[in-house]
Tab-separated table of C-alpha atoms in Angstrom:
chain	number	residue	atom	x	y	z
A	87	UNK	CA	0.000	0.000	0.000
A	88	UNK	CA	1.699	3.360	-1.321
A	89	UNK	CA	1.809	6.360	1.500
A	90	UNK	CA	-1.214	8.369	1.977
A	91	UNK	CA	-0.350	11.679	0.024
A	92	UNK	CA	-0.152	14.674	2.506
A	93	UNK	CA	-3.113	16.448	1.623
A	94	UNK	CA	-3.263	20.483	2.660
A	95	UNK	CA	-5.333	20.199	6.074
A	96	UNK	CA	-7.457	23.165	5.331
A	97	UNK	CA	-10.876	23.794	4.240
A	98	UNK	CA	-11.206	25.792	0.729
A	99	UNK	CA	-11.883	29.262	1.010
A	100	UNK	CA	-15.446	29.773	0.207
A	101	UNK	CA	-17.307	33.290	0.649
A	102	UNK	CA	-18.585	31.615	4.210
A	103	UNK	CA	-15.425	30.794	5.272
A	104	UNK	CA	-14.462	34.587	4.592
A	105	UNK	CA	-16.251	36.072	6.187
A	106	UNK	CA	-15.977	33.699	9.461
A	107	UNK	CA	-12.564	34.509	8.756
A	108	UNK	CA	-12.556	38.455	8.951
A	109	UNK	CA	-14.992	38.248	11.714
A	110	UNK	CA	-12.499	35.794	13.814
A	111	UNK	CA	-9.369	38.579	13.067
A	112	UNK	CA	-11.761	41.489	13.970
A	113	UNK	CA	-12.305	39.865	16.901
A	114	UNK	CA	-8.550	39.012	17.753
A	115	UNK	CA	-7.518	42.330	16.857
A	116	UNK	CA	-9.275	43.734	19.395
A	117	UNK	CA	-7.705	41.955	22.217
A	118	UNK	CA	-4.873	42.801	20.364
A	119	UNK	CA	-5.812	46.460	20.710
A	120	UNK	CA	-7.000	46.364	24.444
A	121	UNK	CA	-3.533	44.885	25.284
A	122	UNK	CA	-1.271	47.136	22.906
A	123	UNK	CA	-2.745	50.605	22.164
A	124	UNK	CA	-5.691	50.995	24.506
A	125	UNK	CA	-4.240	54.476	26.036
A	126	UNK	CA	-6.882	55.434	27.925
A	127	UNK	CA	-8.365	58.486	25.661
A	128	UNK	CA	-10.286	56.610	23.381
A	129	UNK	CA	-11.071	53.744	24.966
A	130	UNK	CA	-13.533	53.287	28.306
A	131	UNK	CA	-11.489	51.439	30.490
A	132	UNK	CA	-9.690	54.251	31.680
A	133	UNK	CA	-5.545	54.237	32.338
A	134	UNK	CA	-6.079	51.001	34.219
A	135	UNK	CA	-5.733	48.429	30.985
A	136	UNK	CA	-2.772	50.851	30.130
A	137	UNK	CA	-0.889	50.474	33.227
A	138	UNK	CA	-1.850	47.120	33.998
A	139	UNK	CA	-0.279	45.912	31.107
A	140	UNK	CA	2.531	48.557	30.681
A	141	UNK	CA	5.552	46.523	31.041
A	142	UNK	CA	4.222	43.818	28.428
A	143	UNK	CA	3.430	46.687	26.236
A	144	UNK	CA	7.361	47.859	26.633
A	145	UNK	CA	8.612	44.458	26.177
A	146	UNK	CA	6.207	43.596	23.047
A	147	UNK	CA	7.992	46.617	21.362
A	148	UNK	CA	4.634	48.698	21.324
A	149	UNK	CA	5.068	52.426	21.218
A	150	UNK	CA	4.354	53.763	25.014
A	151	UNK	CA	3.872	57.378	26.619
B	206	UNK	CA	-9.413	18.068	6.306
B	207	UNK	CA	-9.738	20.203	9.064
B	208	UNK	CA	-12.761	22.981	9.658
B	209	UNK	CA	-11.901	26.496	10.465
B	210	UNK	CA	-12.943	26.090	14.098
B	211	UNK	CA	-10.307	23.367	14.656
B	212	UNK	CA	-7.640	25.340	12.945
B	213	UNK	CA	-8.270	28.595	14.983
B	214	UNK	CA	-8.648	26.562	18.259
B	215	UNK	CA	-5.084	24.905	17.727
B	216	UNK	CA	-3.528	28.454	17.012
B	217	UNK	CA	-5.743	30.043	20.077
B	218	UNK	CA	-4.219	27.313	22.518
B	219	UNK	CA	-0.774	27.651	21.025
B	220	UNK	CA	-0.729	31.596	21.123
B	221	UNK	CA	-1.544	30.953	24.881
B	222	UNK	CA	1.140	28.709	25.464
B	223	UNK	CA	3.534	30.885	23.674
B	224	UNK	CA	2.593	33.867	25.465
B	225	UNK	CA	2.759	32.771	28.883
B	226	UNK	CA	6.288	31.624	28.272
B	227	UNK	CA	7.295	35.025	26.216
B	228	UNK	CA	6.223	36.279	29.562
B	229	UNK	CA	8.839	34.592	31.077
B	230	UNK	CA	11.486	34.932	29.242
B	231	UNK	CA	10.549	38.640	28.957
B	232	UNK	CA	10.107	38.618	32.917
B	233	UNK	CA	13.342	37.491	33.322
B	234	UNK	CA	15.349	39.474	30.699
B	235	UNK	CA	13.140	42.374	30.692
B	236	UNK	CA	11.982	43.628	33.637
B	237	UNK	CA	15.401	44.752	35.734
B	238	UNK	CA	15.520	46.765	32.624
B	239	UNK	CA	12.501	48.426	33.073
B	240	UNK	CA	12.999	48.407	37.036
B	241	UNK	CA	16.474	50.205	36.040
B	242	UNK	CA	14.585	52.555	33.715
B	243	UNK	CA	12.446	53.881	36.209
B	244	UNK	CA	14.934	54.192	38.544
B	245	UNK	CA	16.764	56.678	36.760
B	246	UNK	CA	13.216	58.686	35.780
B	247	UNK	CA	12.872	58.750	39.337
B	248	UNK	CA	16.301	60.162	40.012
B	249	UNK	CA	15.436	62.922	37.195
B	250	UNK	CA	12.671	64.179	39.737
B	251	UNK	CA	9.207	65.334	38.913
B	252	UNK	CA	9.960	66.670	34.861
B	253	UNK	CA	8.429	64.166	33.789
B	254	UNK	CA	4.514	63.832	34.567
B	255	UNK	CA	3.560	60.743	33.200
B	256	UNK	CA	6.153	58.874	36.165
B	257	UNK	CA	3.911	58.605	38.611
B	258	UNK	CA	2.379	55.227	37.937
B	259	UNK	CA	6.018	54.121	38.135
B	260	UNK	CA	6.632	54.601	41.538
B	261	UNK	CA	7.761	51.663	43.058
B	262	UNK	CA	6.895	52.954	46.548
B	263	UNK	CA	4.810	55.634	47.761
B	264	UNK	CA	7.861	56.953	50.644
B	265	UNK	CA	9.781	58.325	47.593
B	266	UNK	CA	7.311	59.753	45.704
B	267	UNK	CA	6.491	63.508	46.191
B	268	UNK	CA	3.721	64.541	48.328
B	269	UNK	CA	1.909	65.580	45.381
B	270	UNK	CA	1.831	62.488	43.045
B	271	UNK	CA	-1.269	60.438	43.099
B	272	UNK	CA	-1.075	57.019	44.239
B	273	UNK	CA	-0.389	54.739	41.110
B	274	UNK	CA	-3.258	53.043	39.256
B	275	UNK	CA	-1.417	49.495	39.656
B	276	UNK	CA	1.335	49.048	41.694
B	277	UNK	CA	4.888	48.044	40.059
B	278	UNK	CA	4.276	44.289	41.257
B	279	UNK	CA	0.811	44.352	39.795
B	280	UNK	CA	2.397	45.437	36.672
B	281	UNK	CA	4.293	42.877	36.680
B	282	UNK	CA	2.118	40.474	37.172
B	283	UNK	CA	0.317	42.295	34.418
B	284	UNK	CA	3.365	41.241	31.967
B	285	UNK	CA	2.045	37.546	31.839
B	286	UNK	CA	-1.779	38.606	31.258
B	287	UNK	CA	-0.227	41.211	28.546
B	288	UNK	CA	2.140	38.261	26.724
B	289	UNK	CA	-0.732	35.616	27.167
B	290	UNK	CA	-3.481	37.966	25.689
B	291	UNK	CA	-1.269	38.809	22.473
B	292	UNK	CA	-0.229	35.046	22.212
B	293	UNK	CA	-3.853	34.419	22.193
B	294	UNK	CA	-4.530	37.122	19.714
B	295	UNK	CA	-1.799	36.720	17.390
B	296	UNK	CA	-2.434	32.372	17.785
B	297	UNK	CA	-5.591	32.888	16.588
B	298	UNK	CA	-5.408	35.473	13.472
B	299	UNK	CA	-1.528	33.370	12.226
B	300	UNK	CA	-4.302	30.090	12.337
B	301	UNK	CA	-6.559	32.488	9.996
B	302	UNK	CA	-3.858	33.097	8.058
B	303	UNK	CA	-2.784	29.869	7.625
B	304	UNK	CA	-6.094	28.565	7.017
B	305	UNK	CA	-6.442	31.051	4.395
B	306	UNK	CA	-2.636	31.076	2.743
B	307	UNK	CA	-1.995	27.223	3.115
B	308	UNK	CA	-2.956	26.432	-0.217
B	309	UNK	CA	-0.986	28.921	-2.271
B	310	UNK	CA	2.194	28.483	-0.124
B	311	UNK	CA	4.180	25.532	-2.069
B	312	UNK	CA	4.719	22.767	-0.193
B	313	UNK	CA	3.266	19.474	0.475
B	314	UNK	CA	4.092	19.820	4.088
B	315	UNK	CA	1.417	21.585	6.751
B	316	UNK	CA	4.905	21.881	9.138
B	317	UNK	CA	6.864	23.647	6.873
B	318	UNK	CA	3.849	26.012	5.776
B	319	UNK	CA	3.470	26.823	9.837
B	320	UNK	CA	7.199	27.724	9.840
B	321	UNK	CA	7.471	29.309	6.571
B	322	UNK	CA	4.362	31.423	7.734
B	323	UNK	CA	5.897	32.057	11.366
B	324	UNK	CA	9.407	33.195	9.338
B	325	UNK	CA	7.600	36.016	7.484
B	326	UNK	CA	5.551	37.034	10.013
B	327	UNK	CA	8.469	37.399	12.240
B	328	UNK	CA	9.864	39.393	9.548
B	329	UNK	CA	7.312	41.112	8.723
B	330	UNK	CA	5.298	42.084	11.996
B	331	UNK	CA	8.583	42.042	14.048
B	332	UNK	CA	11.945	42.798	12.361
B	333	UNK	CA	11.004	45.751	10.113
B	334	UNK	CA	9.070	47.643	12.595
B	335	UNK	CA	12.020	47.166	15.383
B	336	UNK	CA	14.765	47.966	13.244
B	337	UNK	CA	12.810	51.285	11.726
B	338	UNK	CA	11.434	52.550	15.067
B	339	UNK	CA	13.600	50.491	18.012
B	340	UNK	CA	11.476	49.785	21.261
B	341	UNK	CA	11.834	52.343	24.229
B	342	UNK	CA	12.021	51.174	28.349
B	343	UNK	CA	9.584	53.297	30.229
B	344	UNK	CA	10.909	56.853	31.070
B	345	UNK	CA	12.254	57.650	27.644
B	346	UNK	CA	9.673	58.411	24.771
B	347	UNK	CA	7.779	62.029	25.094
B	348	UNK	CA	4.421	61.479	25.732
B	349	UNK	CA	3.250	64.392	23.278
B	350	UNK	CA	4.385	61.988	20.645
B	351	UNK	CA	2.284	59.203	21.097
B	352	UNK	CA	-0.300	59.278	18.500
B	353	UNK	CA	2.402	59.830	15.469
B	354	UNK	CA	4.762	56.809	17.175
B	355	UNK	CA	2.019	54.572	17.391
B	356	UNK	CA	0.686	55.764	13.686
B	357	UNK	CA	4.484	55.285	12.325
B	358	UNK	CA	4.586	51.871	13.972
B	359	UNK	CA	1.964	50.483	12.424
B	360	UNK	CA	2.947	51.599	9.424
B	361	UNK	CA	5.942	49.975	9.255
B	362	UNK	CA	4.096	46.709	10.627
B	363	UNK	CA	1.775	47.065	7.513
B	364	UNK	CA	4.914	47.781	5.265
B	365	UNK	CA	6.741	44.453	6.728
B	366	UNK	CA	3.607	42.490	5.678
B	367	UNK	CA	3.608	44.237	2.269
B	368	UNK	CA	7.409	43.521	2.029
B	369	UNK	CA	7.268	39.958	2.724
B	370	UNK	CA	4.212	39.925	0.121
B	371	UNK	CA	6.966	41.533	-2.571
B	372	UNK	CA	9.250	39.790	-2.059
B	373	UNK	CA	7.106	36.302	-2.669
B	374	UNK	CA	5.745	37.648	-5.640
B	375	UNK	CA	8.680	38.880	-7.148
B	376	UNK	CA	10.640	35.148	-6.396
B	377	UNK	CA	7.386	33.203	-8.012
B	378	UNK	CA	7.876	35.825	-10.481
B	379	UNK	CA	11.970	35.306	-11.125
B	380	UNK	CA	11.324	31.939	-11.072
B	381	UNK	CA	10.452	31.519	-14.749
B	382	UNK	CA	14.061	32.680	-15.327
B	383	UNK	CA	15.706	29.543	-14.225
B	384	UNK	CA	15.421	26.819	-11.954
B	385	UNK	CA	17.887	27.473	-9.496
B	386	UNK	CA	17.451	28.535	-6.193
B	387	UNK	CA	19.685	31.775	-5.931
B	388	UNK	CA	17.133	33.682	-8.875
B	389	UNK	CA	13.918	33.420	-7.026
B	390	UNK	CA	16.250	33.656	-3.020
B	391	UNK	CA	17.988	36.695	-4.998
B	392	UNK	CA	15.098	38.576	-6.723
B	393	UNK	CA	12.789	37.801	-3.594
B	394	UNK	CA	14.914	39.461	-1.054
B	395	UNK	CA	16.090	42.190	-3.615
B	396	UNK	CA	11.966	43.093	-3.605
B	397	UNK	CA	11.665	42.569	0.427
B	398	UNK	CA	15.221	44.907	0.855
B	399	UNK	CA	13.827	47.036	-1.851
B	400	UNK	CA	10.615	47.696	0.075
B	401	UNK	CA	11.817	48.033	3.569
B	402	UNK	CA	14.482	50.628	2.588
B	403	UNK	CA	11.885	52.996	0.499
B	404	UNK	CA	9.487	52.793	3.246
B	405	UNK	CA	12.314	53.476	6.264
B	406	UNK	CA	13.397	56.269	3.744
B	407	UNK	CA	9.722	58.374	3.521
B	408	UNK	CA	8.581	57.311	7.191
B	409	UNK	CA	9.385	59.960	9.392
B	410	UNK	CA	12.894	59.537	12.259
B	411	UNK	CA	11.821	59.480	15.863
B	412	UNK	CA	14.602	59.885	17.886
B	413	UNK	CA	13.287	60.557	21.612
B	414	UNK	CA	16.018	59.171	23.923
B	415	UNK	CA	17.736	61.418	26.131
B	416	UNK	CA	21.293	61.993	25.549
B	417	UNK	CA	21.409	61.050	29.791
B	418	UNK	CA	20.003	57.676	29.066
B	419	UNK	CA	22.710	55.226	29.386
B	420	UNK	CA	23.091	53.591	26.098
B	421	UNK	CA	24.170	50.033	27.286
B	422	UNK	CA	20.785	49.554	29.449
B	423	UNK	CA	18.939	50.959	26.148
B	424	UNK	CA	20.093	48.222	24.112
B	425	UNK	CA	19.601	45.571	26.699
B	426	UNK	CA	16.239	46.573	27.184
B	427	UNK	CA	15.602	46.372	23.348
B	428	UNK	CA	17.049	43.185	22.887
B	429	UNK	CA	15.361	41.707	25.955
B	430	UNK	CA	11.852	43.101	23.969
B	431	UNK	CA	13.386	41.496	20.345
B	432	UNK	CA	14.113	38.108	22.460
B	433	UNK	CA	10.626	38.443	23.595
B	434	UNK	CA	8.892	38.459	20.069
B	435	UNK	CA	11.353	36.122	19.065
B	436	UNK	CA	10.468	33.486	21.685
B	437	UNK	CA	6.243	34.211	20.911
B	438	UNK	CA	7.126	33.699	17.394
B	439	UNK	CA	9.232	30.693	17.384
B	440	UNK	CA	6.751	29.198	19.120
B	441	UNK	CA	4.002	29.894	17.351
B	442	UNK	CA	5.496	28.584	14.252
B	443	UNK	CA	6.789	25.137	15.870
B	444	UNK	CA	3.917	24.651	18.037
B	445	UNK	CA	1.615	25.469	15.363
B	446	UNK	CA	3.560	22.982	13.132
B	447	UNK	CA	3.282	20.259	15.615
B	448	UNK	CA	-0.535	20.469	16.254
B	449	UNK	CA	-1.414	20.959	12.781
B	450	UNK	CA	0.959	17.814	11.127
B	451	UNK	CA	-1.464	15.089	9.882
B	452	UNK	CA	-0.166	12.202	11.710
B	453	UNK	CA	-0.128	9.634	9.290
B	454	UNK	CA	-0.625	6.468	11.066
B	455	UNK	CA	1.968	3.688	10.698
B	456	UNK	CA	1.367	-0.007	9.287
B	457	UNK	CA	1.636	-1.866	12.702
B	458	UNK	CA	-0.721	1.452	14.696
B	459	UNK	CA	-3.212	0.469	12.285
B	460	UNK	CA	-3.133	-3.307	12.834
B	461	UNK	CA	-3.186	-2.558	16.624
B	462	UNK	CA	-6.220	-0.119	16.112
B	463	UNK	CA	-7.748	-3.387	13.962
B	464	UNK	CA	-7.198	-5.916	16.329
């Protein structure tokens, strides 16, 4: 018996899968933004996501105040 | 054949992982850096404004700064939840992108797609924004500035992604020239190089640090934030490799599974 080929493991990309897709990334970049760029002024939460997460921000080579 | 769900769930529990253990290695390297940093913004007195969520204890700081939102060892703490949080975010959006990209990248292999995909994001998202606009330790950038650093820095991110993108296109492109490897390597980088150095070029210079700031504990700090990225990335591209490799069973797994 030859060796099962190795097929790509992903689904094609259908209009569905799009837009489950850009939904998901919206979605991640968002946390993204709470934990990187949230400074406070446009945001609600205030300085406290800001400082809470300051020296992450630093170290994850994010511009900071 | 995988669905989306699974994909993104692998790359959401890998970013995790990933993070939590950038956190360390940033935790370690990183933070007497920043502990140094303040220090010295301390020492400079009350100038700057923005230092008073830095104080490490209230008995040094002036009558008249506030007490700090979250203390330094909350901050720390807060390093972890920071690292985990953009492990999780950037798991989940490189398993979009490999979900989306693995069937025009050109390999047979799912591994080497999650590594060749890791590589150029690394680039791309990392390298060309740190080597344009280098990270600062707290105490040093001018907080006037913030809105055009953190415009300029995602520029360059976007750029790096765009580079990377070249540079593919222009190696699939060179490689109806000839077969060997050194065209498409050569023409490929020539377009990412290309790229970066036109973009560095037009983007605006930020140079913020003061002359004071001791040059050695600068660097350190920036290397301890590169060795950061570095670790999140590595290990997004070899975990992501190792959850997403079809296991193909062997001969004598499927006789045991038979029996």
């Amino acid at each position: 018996m030859p060796a099962p080929a190795r097929s790509v493991a992903v689904p094609a990309v259908s209009p569905r899968l799009l837009a489950t897709a850009l939904l998901t990334v919206g979605l991640l970049l968002t946390l993204a933004y709470l934990v990187a760029f949230d400074q406070g002024a446009v945001s609600r939460s205030g300085m406290f996501l800001h400082e809470l997460m300051h020296d992450g921000r630093h170290l994850l080579g994010v511009p900071c105040h | 054949m995988r669905t989306f769900g699974n994909l993104v769930v692998r790359g959401l529990l890998v970013g995790l992982f990933a993070g939590l253990l950038a956190g360390a290695f940033a935790y370690v390297t990183g933070e007497p850096h920043i502990d140094a940093a303040i220090a010295i913004e301390e020492a400079g007195g009350a100038a700057h404004t923005h230092g008073d969520s830095h104080d490490t204890s209230t008995e040094a700081a002036p009558a008249d700064e506030e007490e700090p939102l979250v203390s330094r060892s909350g901050q720390r703490a807060g390093l972890f939840l920071a690292t985990a949080l953009y492990g999780v975010a950037l798991g989940g959006i490189f398993a979009v992108g490999f979900t989306l990209l693995r069937r025009r990248l050109r390999t047979t292999n799912d591994s080497y797609a999650a590594l060749g995909l890791a590589a150029a994001g690394f680039v791309g998202i990392v390298l060309v924004p740190f080597l344009k606009y280098p990270p600062n330790p707290p105490a040093v950038g001018d907080p006037e500035t913030i809105t055009k650093r953190t415009v300029s820095y995602l520029l360059t991110l976007v750029i790096g992604l765009l580079a990377i993108w070249a540079g593919v296109a222009a190696s699939r492109w060179a490689a109806r020239f000839g077969e060997a490897p050194w065209i498409r390597l050569g023409v490929g980088g020539a377009a990412l190089l290309a790229t970066v150095v036109a973009a560095y070029l037009v983007l605006p210079a930020i140079n913020e640090v003061p002359g004071s700031f001791p040059a050695t504990l600068l660097w350190q700090f920036r290397f301890a934030s590169l060795g950061t990225q570095a670790v999140l990335w590595t290990l997004i591209g070899f975990g992501y490799a190792a959850l997403v490799d079809r296991r193909v069973p062997s001969k004598s797994e499927s006789e045991v599974v038979a029996a």
